[in-house]
């Protein structure tokens, strides 16, 4: 039944941060005493060894080392990790290998070390180029450090690099938002993640919400920001991602195209298609204490067939490229007839267009994405 090999990526979660940001709901833990980074690398390798049996002899097409703050780990440890990964599951020679970094943890020696270890893409968490906005977000770098980190990334022989920027910040006006984008554009990163701040439960902002721009102002920020990015050659290929031609994040593209991924490290999630067509999801132990005791897997389950259409389109319609119809069949193992009624309704409501080969989300579908996805529930 497993007619072809679905691409597989690897996500590695590094759980520690110097300071927890008030908006962050990721699985991150503030460094109190110096963590045993060496032990964590050892357990990541053991974790992968347990999961590799679910991979059907595939080769990893991309790796993303996220967090937390992965740049707290030395280049030597990242090198050790990647060497051992390649012994357990082959890494494609052209694989995109990304590490996230905070601007204040960036220096030339460390970046060069990461590159020599095999990192070919760096994602820098800038968020804003304005000191007052950074302070409200709880960030511990300053604007000049962000500029220096991005300029340093340009000097390395990387495949690509990304800047993370946020909009809809506390008390932000349109000029503030466009200033941040202008600063980023001047640095000329190949890729920009530009996403709206949202207030999440179980965060400091969740318990003490700041004053955010209203919906009208948010819409104007988005429209003017989108126009500015487009004018400078950035193509929006995903809800909150812009890239120069051929610089899209391949790791994230695999997620949104309903590819497979291993997830190792604290709280990491995985999605692994088996040779019988079943899709297994894995969730790893969230807290470093339990993880470092060798208790890696918190939960795993098989996705039931009834949920597959929603799961597929929830990912696929984040991308603005056409969705090949054969991809639905190949990655869900369901016939197209399964969703005939839902697709017809989505077309009737103006959310989709279609032809023999693919579906295309419309501008109306982008604006009312939640309503579109509800059709497949």
XYZ file of C-alpha atoms in Angstrom:
377
model
C 0.000 0.000 0.000
C 2.952 2.324 0.682
C 3.453 3.203 -2.988
C 6.176 5.811 -2.663
C 8.332 7.306 0.052
C 6.835 10.380 1.699
C 9.579 12.935 2.478
C 10.751 12.878 6.089
C 12.239 15.705 8.161
C 13.707 15.832 11.652
C 12.773 18.370 14.333
C 15.045 18.671 17.397
C 13.842 20.648 20.414
C 16.283 22.415 22.733
C 14.205 23.423 25.770
C 16.258 26.056 27.610
C 16.159 29.859 27.449
C 18.015 32.527 29.414
C 14.658 34.207 30.072
C 11.046 33.248 29.334
C 9.322 35.804 27.092
C 5.857 36.905 28.316
C 4.135 35.952 25.030
C 5.803 32.549 24.599
C 3.742 29.363 24.914
C 6.458 27.111 23.474
C 7.941 24.391 25.655
C 10.846 26.409 27.066
C 12.409 26.454 30.507
C 14.475 29.229 32.077
C 18.092 28.381 32.788
C 18.577 28.466 36.559
C 21.579 26.268 37.176
C 23.699 25.393 34.141
C 21.925 22.459 32.435
C 23.878 19.352 31.514
C 23.966 20.029 27.787
C 26.202 17.003 27.141
C 23.660 14.694 28.776
C 20.850 16.212 26.730
C 22.711 15.476 23.475
C 23.172 11.877 24.649
C 19.441 11.514 25.321
C 18.483 13.095 21.982
C 20.486 10.386 20.257
C 18.844 7.657 22.357
C 15.428 9.162 21.604
C 16.119 9.040 17.861
C 17.310 5.449 18.101
C 13.923 4.476 19.512
C 11.956 6.314 16.800
C 13.969 5.338 13.730
C 12.138 2.000 13.438
C 9.062 3.997 12.378
C 10.818 5.588 9.388
C 10.745 2.835 6.732
C 14.389 3.250 5.648
C 14.011 6.827 4.484
C 16.606 9.604 4.250
C 16.151 12.866 6.165
C 15.534 15.762 3.769
C 15.707 18.601 6.322
C 16.576 19.207 9.971
C 15.335 22.037 12.170
C 16.902 22.656 15.589
C 14.428 24.825 17.500
C 13.622 25.860 21.039
C 14.026 27.394 23.461
C 17.375 28.791 22.477
C 19.431 26.216 20.569
C 22.336 28.658 20.285
C 22.998 28.030 23.999
C 24.559 24.774 22.757
C 28.154 24.955 21.552
C 29.128 24.196 17.966
C 31.034 21.158 19.240
C 27.857 19.678 20.730
C 25.826 20.420 17.588
C 28.550 18.751 15.527
C 28.474 15.691 17.802
C 24.684 15.546 17.494
C 24.638 15.733 13.688
C 27.385 13.113 13.304
C 25.421 10.672 15.460
C 22.124 11.416 13.681
C 23.749 10.536 10.369
C 24.827 7.181 11.815
C 21.240 6.382 12.838
C 19.327 7.715 9.830
C 21.032 9.009 6.668
C 20.924 12.786 6.114
C 20.514 13.749 2.459
C 23.640 15.466 1.124
C 21.475 18.439 0.046
C 19.450 18.603 3.276
C 18.499 22.009 4.646
C 19.771 22.117 8.255
C 18.506 25.063 10.321
C 19.319 26.269 13.823
C 17.433 29.017 15.673
C 19.539 31.704 17.341
C 18.935 34.738 19.523
C 20.843 37.855 18.392
C 22.621 38.258 21.737
C 23.982 34.690 21.568
C 25.490 35.248 18.129
C 29.202 35.717 17.504
C 31.365 35.008 14.495
C 33.211 32.108 16.108
C 29.993 30.334 17.120
C 28.282 30.882 13.764
C 31.365 29.615 11.928
C 31.406 26.585 14.208
C 27.767 25.819 13.437
C 28.468 26.079 9.732
C 31.432 23.711 9.989
C 29.215 21.270 11.906
C 26.824 21.163 8.936
C 24.338 23.954 9.671
C 23.476 25.720 6.402
C 20.554 27.900 7.494
C 20.124 30.135 10.565
C 16.850 31.575 11.869
C 17.442 34.714 13.946
C 14.769 35.748 16.467
C 14.722 39.523 15.989
C 10.986 40.282 16.646
C 11.565 44.064 16.488
C 14.279 46.640 15.790
C 12.942 49.054 18.438
C 14.255 49.045 22.006
C 10.913 49.858 23.665
C 9.127 47.079 21.769
C 11.853 44.562 22.609
C 11.581 45.494 26.300
C 7.799 44.934 26.287
C 8.316 41.553 24.626
C 10.843 40.545 27.274
C 13.629 40.148 24.718
C 17.187 40.391 26.049
C 18.901 41.689 22.905
C 19.009 45.224 21.540
C 18.401 46.483 17.985
C 22.100 46.779 17.139
C 22.730 43.172 18.182
C 19.926 42.092 15.847
C 21.440 44.065 12.951
C 24.925 42.700 13.678
C 23.649 39.095 13.786
C 21.883 39.445 10.446
C 24.899 41.082 8.807
C 27.112 38.300 10.163
C 24.805 35.688 8.630
C 25.381 37.365 5.253
C 29.136 36.825 5.533
C 28.833 33.047 5.938
C 28.475 30.647 3.051
C 24.974 29.604 4.154
C 22.248 28.138 1.994
C 19.894 30.764 3.488
C 18.949 32.611 6.649
C 15.724 33.880 8.160
C 14.686 36.798 10.344
C 11.702 36.390 12.685
C 9.657 39.586 13.029
C 6.390 40.224 14.865
C 3.654 42.784 14.329
C 0.576 43.751 16.305
C 2.832 44.525 19.279
C 1.709 46.394 22.423
C 0.849 49.998 21.512
C 2.296 49.527 18.028
C 1.187 51.910 15.314
C 1.541 51.500 11.558
C 4.748 53.555 11.380
C 6.345 51.336 14.048
C 5.456 48.175 12.172
C 6.691 49.498 8.825
C 9.917 50.733 10.440
C 10.690 47.181 11.598
C 10.006 45.794 8.134
C 12.114 48.520 6.477
C 15.045 47.734 8.774
C 14.749 44.044 7.933
C 14.474 44.682 4.183
C 17.644 46.826 4.262
C 19.554 43.817 5.617
C 18.274 41.727 2.659
C 17.574 38.374 4.322
C 16.539 35.653 1.851
C 13.592 34.729 4.126
C 11.343 36.671 6.512
C 8.843 35.231 8.970
C 6.418 38.061 9.748
C 3.673 37.043 12.108
C 1.130 38.670 14.358
C 1.519 38.586 18.129
C -1.306 36.570 19.657
C -2.134 36.293 23.346
C -1.943 32.674 24.458
C -3.237 31.172 27.711
C -0.646 30.006 30.244
C 1.661 32.906 29.421
C 2.395 36.111 31.330
C 0.571 38.098 28.632
C -2.318 35.659 29.017
C -2.736 36.576 32.685
C -1.877 40.276 32.219
C -2.814 41.171 28.636
C -1.120 44.258 27.163
C -2.979 46.781 25.013
C -2.729 45.568 21.412
C -3.758 47.343 18.184
C -7.438 46.933 17.282
C -8.583 44.834 14.322
C -8.757 47.774 11.904
C -5.207 48.821 12.715
C -3.975 45.220 12.484
C -5.526 44.879 9.048
C -3.908 48.133 7.874
C -0.517 47.012 9.256
C -0.843 43.742 7.374
C -1.933 45.336 4.098
C 0.779 47.995 4.065
C 3.436 45.562 5.289
C 2.486 42.988 2.671
C 2.659 45.637 -0.059
C 6.100 46.795 1.160
C 7.497 43.267 1.191
C 6.065 42.498 -2.240
C 7.591 45.681 -3.683
C 11.006 44.503 -2.506
C 10.784 41.091 -4.134
C 9.517 38.985 -1.235
C 6.856 36.458 -2.184
C 4.310 35.383 0.419
C 4.184 31.601 0.130
C 2.599 30.808 3.499
C 0.340 32.615 5.981
C 3.232 34.302 7.804
C 6.264 33.559 5.608
C 7.884 35.594 2.841
C 10.910 34.656 0.768
C 12.984 35.694 -2.181
C 12.658 33.275 -5.147
C 13.926 29.768 -4.289
C 14.539 30.706 -0.623
C 11.425 29.147 0.951
C 12.046 27.158 4.130
C 12.127 23.563 2.897
C 11.574 22.143 6.387
C 8.362 24.097 6.880
C 7.203 23.314 3.347
C 7.400 19.628 4.225
C 5.185 20.229 7.294
C 2.557 22.131 5.324
C 2.577 19.606 2.482
C 1.660 16.912 5.011
C 5.055 15.283 4.829
C 6.467 13.190 7.669
C 8.742 14.307 10.473
C 10.524 12.812 13.432
C 10.344 14.863 16.608
C 13.011 14.386 19.272
C 13.644 16.358 22.442
C 11.407 17.764 25.160
C 7.816 18.176 23.977
C 8.636 17.505 20.307
C 5.889 16.175 18.042
C 6.303 13.661 15.229
C 4.184 12.406 12.309
C 5.229 9.141 10.711
C 3.452 7.274 7.913
C 3.807 3.498 8.108
C 4.086 1.011 5.248
C 0.423 -0.018 5.801
C -0.743 3.586 5.348
C -1.354 4.294 9.029
C -0.167 7.656 10.336
C 1.356 7.613 13.817
C 1.739 10.801 15.834
C 4.269 10.964 18.678
C 4.561 13.451 21.549
C 7.668 13.539 23.723
C 7.990 14.239 27.459
C 7.795 18.007 28.002
C 9.952 18.587 31.079
C 13.741 18.205 30.888
C 13.851 16.421 34.246
C 11.803 13.449 33.030
C 13.397 13.483 29.598
C 16.911 13.368 31.076
C 15.852 10.301 33.056
C 15.246 8.493 29.768
C 11.452 8.819 29.672
C 11.192 10.116 26.114
C 7.775 9.157 24.779
C 4.793 10.747 26.497
C 2.160 9.608 24.010
C 1.695 8.059 20.571
C -1.484 7.353 18.638
C -2.732 6.431 15.184
C -4.730 9.126 13.373
C -8.194 7.785 12.558
C -9.272 7.926 8.908
C -12.164 10.300 9.628
C -9.696 12.946 10.847
C -7.302 12.746 7.905
C -9.061 15.181 5.496
C -9.135 17.930 8.131
C -5.529 17.289 9.171
C -4.350 17.324 5.563
C -6.094 20.566 4.616
C -5.341 22.284 7.934
C -1.698 22.062 6.894
C -1.984 22.303 3.099
C -4.129 25.425 2.971
C -1.551 27.420 4.942
C 0.389 27.402 1.668
C -0.709 29.611 -1.210
C 0.582 27.272 -3.917
C -1.846 24.894 -5.677
C -2.597 21.603 -3.887
C -2.149 18.604 -6.211
C -5.106 16.237 -5.962
C -2.837 13.206 -6.212
C -0.991 14.459 -3.119
C -4.184 14.112 -1.071
C -4.499 10.477 -2.111
C -0.793 9.725 -1.660
C -0.492 11.243 1.814
C -3.829 10.280 3.365
C -4.348 6.960 1.508
C -7.953 8.043 0.913
C -9.727 8.245 -2.472
C -10.800 11.669 -3.741
C -14.447 10.587 -3.557
C -14.106 10.759 0.246
C -14.207 14.553 0.108
C -16.360 15.245 -2.970
C -19.170 16.912 -0.981
C -16.819 19.069 1.109
C -14.845 20.238 -1.925
C -18.056 21.095 -3.790
C -19.236 23.200 -0.822
C -15.861 24.995 -0.544
C -16.018 25.842 -4.261
C -19.629 27.009 -3.943
C -18.652 29.371 -1.120
C -15.796 30.793 -3.182
C -13.027 29.441 -0.966
C -11.468 27.187 -3.635
C -11.135 26.773 -7.371
C -10.166 23.492 -8.999
C -9.163 21.797 -12.215
C -8.226 18.217 -13.088
C -4.838 18.408 -11.383
C -5.177 20.607 -8.301
C -7.164 22.823 -5.935
C -6.269 26.479 -5.429
C -7.226 28.475 -2.344
C -8.765 31.840 -3.317
C -8.284 35.246 -1.701
C -11.652 34.640 -0.017
C -10.374 31.284 1.225
C -7.299 32.932 2.744
C -9.427 35.533 4.517
C -11.875 32.939 5.869
C -9.446 30.069 6.374
C -11.125 28.842 9.569
C -14.505 28.686 7.825
C -12.912 26.770 4.952
C -11.317 24.236 7.289
C -14.536 23.741 9.263
C -16.050 22.225 6.112
C -13.696 19.255 6.536
C -14.425 18.629 10.225
